[in-house]
Structure formats: structure tokens, C-alpha cells
Coordinates of C-alpha atoms in Angstrom, one line a residue:
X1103 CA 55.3 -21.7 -85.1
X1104 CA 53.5 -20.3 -82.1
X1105 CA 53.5 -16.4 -81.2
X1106 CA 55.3 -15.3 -78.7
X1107 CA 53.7 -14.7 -75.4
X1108 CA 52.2 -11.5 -74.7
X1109 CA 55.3 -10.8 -72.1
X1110 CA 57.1 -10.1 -74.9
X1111 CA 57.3 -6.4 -75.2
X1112 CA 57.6 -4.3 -79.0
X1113 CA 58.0 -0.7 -80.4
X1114 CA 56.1 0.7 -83.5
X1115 CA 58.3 1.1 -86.4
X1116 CA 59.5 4.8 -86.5
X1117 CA 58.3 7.0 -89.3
X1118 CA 61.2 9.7 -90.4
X1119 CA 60.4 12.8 -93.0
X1120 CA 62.8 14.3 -95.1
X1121 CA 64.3 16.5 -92.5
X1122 CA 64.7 14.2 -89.7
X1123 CA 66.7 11.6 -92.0
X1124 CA 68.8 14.9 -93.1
X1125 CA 69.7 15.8 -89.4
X1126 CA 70.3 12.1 -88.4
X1127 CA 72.7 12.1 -91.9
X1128 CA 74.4 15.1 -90.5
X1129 CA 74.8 13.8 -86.6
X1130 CA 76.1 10.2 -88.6
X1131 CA 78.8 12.1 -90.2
X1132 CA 80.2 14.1 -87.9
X1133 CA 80.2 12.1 -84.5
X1134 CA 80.0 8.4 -86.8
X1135 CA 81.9 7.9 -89.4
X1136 CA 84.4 10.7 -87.7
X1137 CA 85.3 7.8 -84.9
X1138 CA 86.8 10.6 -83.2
X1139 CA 84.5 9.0 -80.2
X1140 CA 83.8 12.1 -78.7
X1141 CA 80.2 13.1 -77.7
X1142 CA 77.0 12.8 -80.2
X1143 CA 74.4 15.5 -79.3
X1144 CA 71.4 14.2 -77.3
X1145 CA 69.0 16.7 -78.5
X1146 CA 67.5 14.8 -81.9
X1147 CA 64.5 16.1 -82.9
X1148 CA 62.7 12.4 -82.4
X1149 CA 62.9 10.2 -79.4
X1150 CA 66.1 9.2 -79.1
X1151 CA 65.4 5.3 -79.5
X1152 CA 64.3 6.6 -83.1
X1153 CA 67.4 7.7 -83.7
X1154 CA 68.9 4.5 -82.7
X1155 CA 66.4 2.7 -85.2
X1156 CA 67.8 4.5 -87.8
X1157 CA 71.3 4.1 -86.5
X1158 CA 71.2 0.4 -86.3
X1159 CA 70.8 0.3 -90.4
X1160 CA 74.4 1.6 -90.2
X1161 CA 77.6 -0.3 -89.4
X1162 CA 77.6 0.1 -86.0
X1163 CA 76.6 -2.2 -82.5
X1164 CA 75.8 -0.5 -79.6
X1165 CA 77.4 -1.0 -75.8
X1166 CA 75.4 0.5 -72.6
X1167 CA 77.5 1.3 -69.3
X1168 CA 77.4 3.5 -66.4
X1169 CA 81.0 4.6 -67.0
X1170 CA 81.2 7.5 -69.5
X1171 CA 85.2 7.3 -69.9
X1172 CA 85.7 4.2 -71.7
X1173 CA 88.4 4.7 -74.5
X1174 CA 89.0 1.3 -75.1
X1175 CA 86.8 -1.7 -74.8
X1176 CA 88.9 -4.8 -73.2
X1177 CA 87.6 -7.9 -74.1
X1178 CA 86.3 -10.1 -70.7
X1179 CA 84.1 -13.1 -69.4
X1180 CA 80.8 -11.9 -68.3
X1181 CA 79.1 -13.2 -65.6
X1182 CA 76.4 -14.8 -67.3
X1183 CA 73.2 -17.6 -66.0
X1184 CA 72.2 -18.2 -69.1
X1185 CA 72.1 -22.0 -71.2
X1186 CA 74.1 -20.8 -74.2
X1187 CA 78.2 -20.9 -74.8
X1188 CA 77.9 -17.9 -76.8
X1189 CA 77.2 -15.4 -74.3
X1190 CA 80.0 -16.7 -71.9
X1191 CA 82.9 -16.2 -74.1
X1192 CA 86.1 -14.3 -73.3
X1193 CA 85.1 -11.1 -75.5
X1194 CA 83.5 -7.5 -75.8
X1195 CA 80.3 -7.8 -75.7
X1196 CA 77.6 -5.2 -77.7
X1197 CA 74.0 -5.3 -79.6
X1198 CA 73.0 -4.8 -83.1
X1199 CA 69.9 -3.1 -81.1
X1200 CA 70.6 0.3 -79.4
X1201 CA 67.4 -0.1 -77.6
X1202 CA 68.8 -3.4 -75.8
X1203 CA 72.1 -1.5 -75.1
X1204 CA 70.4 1.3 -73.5
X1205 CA 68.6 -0.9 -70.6
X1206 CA 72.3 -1.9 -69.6
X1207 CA 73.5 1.7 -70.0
X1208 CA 70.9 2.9 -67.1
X1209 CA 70.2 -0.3 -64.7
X1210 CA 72.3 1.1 -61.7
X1211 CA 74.4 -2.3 -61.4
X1212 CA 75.2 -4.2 -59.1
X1213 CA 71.4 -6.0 -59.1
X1214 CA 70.3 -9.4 -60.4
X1215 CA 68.1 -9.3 -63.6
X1216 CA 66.7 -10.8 -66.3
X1217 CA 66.5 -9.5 -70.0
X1218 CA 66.4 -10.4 -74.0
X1219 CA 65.7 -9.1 -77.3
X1220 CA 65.3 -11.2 -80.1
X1221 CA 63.5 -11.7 -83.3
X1222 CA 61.4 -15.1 -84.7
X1223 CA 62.1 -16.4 -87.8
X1224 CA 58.4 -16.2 -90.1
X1225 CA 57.9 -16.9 -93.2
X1226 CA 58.4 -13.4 -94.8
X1227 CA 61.4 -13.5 -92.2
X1228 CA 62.7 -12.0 -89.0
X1229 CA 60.4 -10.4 -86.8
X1230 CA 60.6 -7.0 -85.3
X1231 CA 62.3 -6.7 -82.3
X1232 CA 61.0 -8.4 -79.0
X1233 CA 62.0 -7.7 -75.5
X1234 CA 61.8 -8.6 -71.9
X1235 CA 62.9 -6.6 -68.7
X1236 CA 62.6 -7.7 -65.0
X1237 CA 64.6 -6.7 -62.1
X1238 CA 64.4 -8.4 -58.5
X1239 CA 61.8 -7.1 -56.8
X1240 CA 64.2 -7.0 -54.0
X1241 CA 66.4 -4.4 -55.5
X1242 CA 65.7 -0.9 -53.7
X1243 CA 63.8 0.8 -56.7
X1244 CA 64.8 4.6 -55.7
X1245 CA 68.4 3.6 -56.3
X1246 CA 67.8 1.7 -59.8
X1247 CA 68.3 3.9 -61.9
X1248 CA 71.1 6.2 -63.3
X1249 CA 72.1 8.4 -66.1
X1250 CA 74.4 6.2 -68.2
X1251 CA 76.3 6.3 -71.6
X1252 CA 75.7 4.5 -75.0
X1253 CA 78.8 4.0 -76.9
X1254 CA 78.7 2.8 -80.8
X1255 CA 81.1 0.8 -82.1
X1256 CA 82.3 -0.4 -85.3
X1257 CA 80.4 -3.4 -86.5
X1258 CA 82.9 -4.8 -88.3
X1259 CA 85.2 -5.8 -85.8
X1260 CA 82.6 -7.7 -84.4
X1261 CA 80.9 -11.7 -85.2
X1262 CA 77.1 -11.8 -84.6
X1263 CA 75.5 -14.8 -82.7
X1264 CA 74.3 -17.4 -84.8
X1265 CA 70.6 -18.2 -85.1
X1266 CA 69.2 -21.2 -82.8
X1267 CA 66.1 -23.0 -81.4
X1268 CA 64.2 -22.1 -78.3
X1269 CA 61.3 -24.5 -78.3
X1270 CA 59.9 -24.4 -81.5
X1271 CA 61.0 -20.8 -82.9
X1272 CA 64.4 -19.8 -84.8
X1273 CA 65.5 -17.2 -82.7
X1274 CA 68.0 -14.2 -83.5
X1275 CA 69.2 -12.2 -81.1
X1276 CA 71.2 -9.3 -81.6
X1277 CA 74.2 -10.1 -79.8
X1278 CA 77.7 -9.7 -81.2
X1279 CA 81.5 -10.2 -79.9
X1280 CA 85.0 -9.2 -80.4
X1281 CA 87.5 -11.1 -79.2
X1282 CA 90.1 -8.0 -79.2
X1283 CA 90.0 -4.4 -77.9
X1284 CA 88.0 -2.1 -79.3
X1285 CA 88.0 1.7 -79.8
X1286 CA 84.4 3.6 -79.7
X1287 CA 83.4 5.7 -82.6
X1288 CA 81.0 7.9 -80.2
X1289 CA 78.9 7.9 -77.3
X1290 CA 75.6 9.1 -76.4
X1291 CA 74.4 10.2 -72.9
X1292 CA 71.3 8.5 -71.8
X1293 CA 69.3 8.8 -68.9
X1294 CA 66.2 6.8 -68.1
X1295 CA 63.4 9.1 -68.9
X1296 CA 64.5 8.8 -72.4
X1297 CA 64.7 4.4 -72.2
X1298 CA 61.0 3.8 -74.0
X1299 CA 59.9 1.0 -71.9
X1300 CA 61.1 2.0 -68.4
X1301 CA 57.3 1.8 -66.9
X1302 CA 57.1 -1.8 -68.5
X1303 CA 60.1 -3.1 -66.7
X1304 CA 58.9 -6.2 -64.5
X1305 CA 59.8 -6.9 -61.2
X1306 CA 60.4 -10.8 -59.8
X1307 CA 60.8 -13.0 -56.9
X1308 CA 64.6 -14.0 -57.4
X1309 CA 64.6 -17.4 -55.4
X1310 CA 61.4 -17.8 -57.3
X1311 CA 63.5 -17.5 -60.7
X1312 CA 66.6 -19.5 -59.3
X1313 CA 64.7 -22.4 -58.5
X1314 CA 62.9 -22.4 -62.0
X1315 CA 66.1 -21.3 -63.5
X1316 CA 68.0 -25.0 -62.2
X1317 CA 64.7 -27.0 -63.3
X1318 CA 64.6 -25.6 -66.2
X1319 CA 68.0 -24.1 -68.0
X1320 CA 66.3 -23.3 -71.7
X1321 CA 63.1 -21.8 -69.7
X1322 CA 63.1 -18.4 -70.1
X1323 CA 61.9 -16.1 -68.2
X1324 CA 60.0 -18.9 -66.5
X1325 CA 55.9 -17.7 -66.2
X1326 CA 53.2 -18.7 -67.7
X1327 CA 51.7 -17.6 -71.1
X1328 CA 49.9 -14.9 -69.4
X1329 CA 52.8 -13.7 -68.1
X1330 CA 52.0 -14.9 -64.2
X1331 CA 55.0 -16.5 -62.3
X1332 CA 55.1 -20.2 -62.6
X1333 CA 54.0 -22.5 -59.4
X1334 CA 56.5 -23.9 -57.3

């Protein structure tokens, strides 16, 4: 198995004394397990994708949106490029990674993009968490962003996408459906100061993507190793 290109991006894995796991306990109970889904707090004493770590070891998936009055989630059929059936099915749609879930909470949509988080199967097992951002470089940039909402969900109404092969990996992605409605438990503001790879989002030629993209379905994101668009 080959490593992933350097494109790829990753966070360190958090570190949480005694009284940061208490306060994140405390904030699970009362805005969690509560599923009142009313507002969580913002205010955590760690960076907020920390907090989201620590949350994703709970049974909860994560859904990002610019709208912060969604009661019920309605399952739907995504408009979706990409070479797998999974992600075009008639369903609600969330990620077992807040992290993931907060880059479509604050991308101020409508604006084409790329993006994916996944993990590689190794021989001690999955990977950490990989990801890749890129917006079209077309896309006016002082309008891209917004302040958006995070909304957690219960995980058990939910089915998680199956492994599969992309070249010669395993790939997991953190994807899951439900094919009903779905009630949030809670929701957290975000805005984009607090997403911990904003300044490594990429920017892309789109017509440069769709042509690549109709070559070659399973080619993802389409550049080179070193991270350079491929030739036409």
C-alpha cells in the first residue's frame, strides 16, 4: 500500500486533562443525551474541533448547514459528481467526523467544490483522518464564507458507508445515511475562524477539474502527487 499523497491534509490527535474531559462530560449531558436539540455552548475551553474529537467517540454523526432552524432532517437526493452509488441515495446525509461536517456548515453555498475525508486501511488498521478542500477559484472569495450551524444527530438511526477500493488502498470514509426523518439532538454555532484548516483550503480551475473529472470518474481530486494540477 502506498501513502497517500502529501495533498492529503491531517490534524494532531488532541490531548484532554482531567478537567477538559469533565466539562466536555458535563456539555454531553446536558445538550447530548438531553436531545432537547437546543443550543450547545460554543465557548469549550479547547478548540472546538477538539471537542468534536472527543464527541465523535459518542453515538452521534454530525450535519453542517447554513440554516440554523432545522427541526427535522427530511431525507433527499443530493446533487452529487462523484463515481459511487452510495452518496447519491435518496437519504439524510451526515459524517461520523465533525471536522468534515463543519466545512459544509461554513462554505457559503451555492459554489462548485471538491472535498473528502477518509481513513486507509494499515496493518494496525484505520488511519487517522485525511482530508481535502478545494473551491473554484472562480468563486468570489470575500463572499465564501459564513457563520453556519453543526447539528448532531443520533447515530443510530443512521447506516455507515461500506469500506471500498480506490486504487490500491481500503478506504473508509465517514459518511452515513438515513433513509427517514430525523430529529437533531443539538446544534453548535460555527463560524469559520474556528474551522482548523480554513488557510489550507485549495482553490481550482473548474473546467480544468470537469474535463479530468469525465476522463477519469475514480480520479480524485485529479493532480499530480505533488499536488500540481494535471496536464490537459
Amino acid at each position: 500500500m502506498t501513502a497517500l499523497p502529501s495533498y492529503w491534509l491531517s490534524l494532531p490527535s488532541p490531548d484532554w486533562d482531567e478537567g477538559t474531559l469533565q466539562v466536555f462530560g458535563q456539555l454531553y449531558q446536558q445538550h447530548v443525551a438531553s436531545g432537547q436539540g437546543g443550543w450547545m455552548p460554543g465557548d469549550v475551553p479547547v478548540p472546538l474541533w477538539s471537542f468534536l474529537r472527543w464527541m465523535e467517540q459518542h453515538p452521534v454523526v454530525f450535519h453542517g448547514s447554513g440554516n440554523p432552524d432545522i427541526e427535522v432532517f427530511e431525507p433527499r437526493t443530493p446533487l452529487d459528481f462523484s463515481a459511487d452509488a452510495f452518496s447519491k441515495q435518496h437519504a439524510v446525509f451526515a459524517s461520523g467526523d465533525g471536522i468534515w461536517a463543519m466545512f459544509y456548515a461554513i462554505l457559503n453555498r451555492p459554489v462548485r467544490f471538491l472535498n473528502g475525508a477518509l481513513q486507509v486501511r494499515q496493518q494496525a488498521g484505520w488511519s487517522p483522518m485525511h482530508y481535502f478542500f478545494s473551491v473554484n477559484g472562480a468563486a468570489d472569495r470575500t463572499q465564501l464564507w459564513r457563520e453556519g450551524t453543526l447539528y448532531v444527530l443520533p447515530k443510530s438511526a443512521f447506516q455507515p458507508q461500506p469500506p471500498y477500493l480506490m486504487q490500491d488502498r481500503e478506504i473508509l470514509e465517514p459518511q452515513w445515511i438515513c433513509p427517514h426523518p430525523v430529529r437533531p439532538l443539538a446544534k453548535i454555532q460555527v463560524s469559520p475562524q474556528v474551522f482548523p484548516l480554513l488557510s489550507q483550503v485549495r482553490f481550482h480551475d473548474q473546467q480544468h477539474v470537469d474535463f479530468w473529472a469525465a476522463q477519469d470518474p475514480e480520479g480524485f481530486p485529479w493532480l499530480n502527487a505533488d499536488g500540481t494540477p494535471r496536464s490537459l
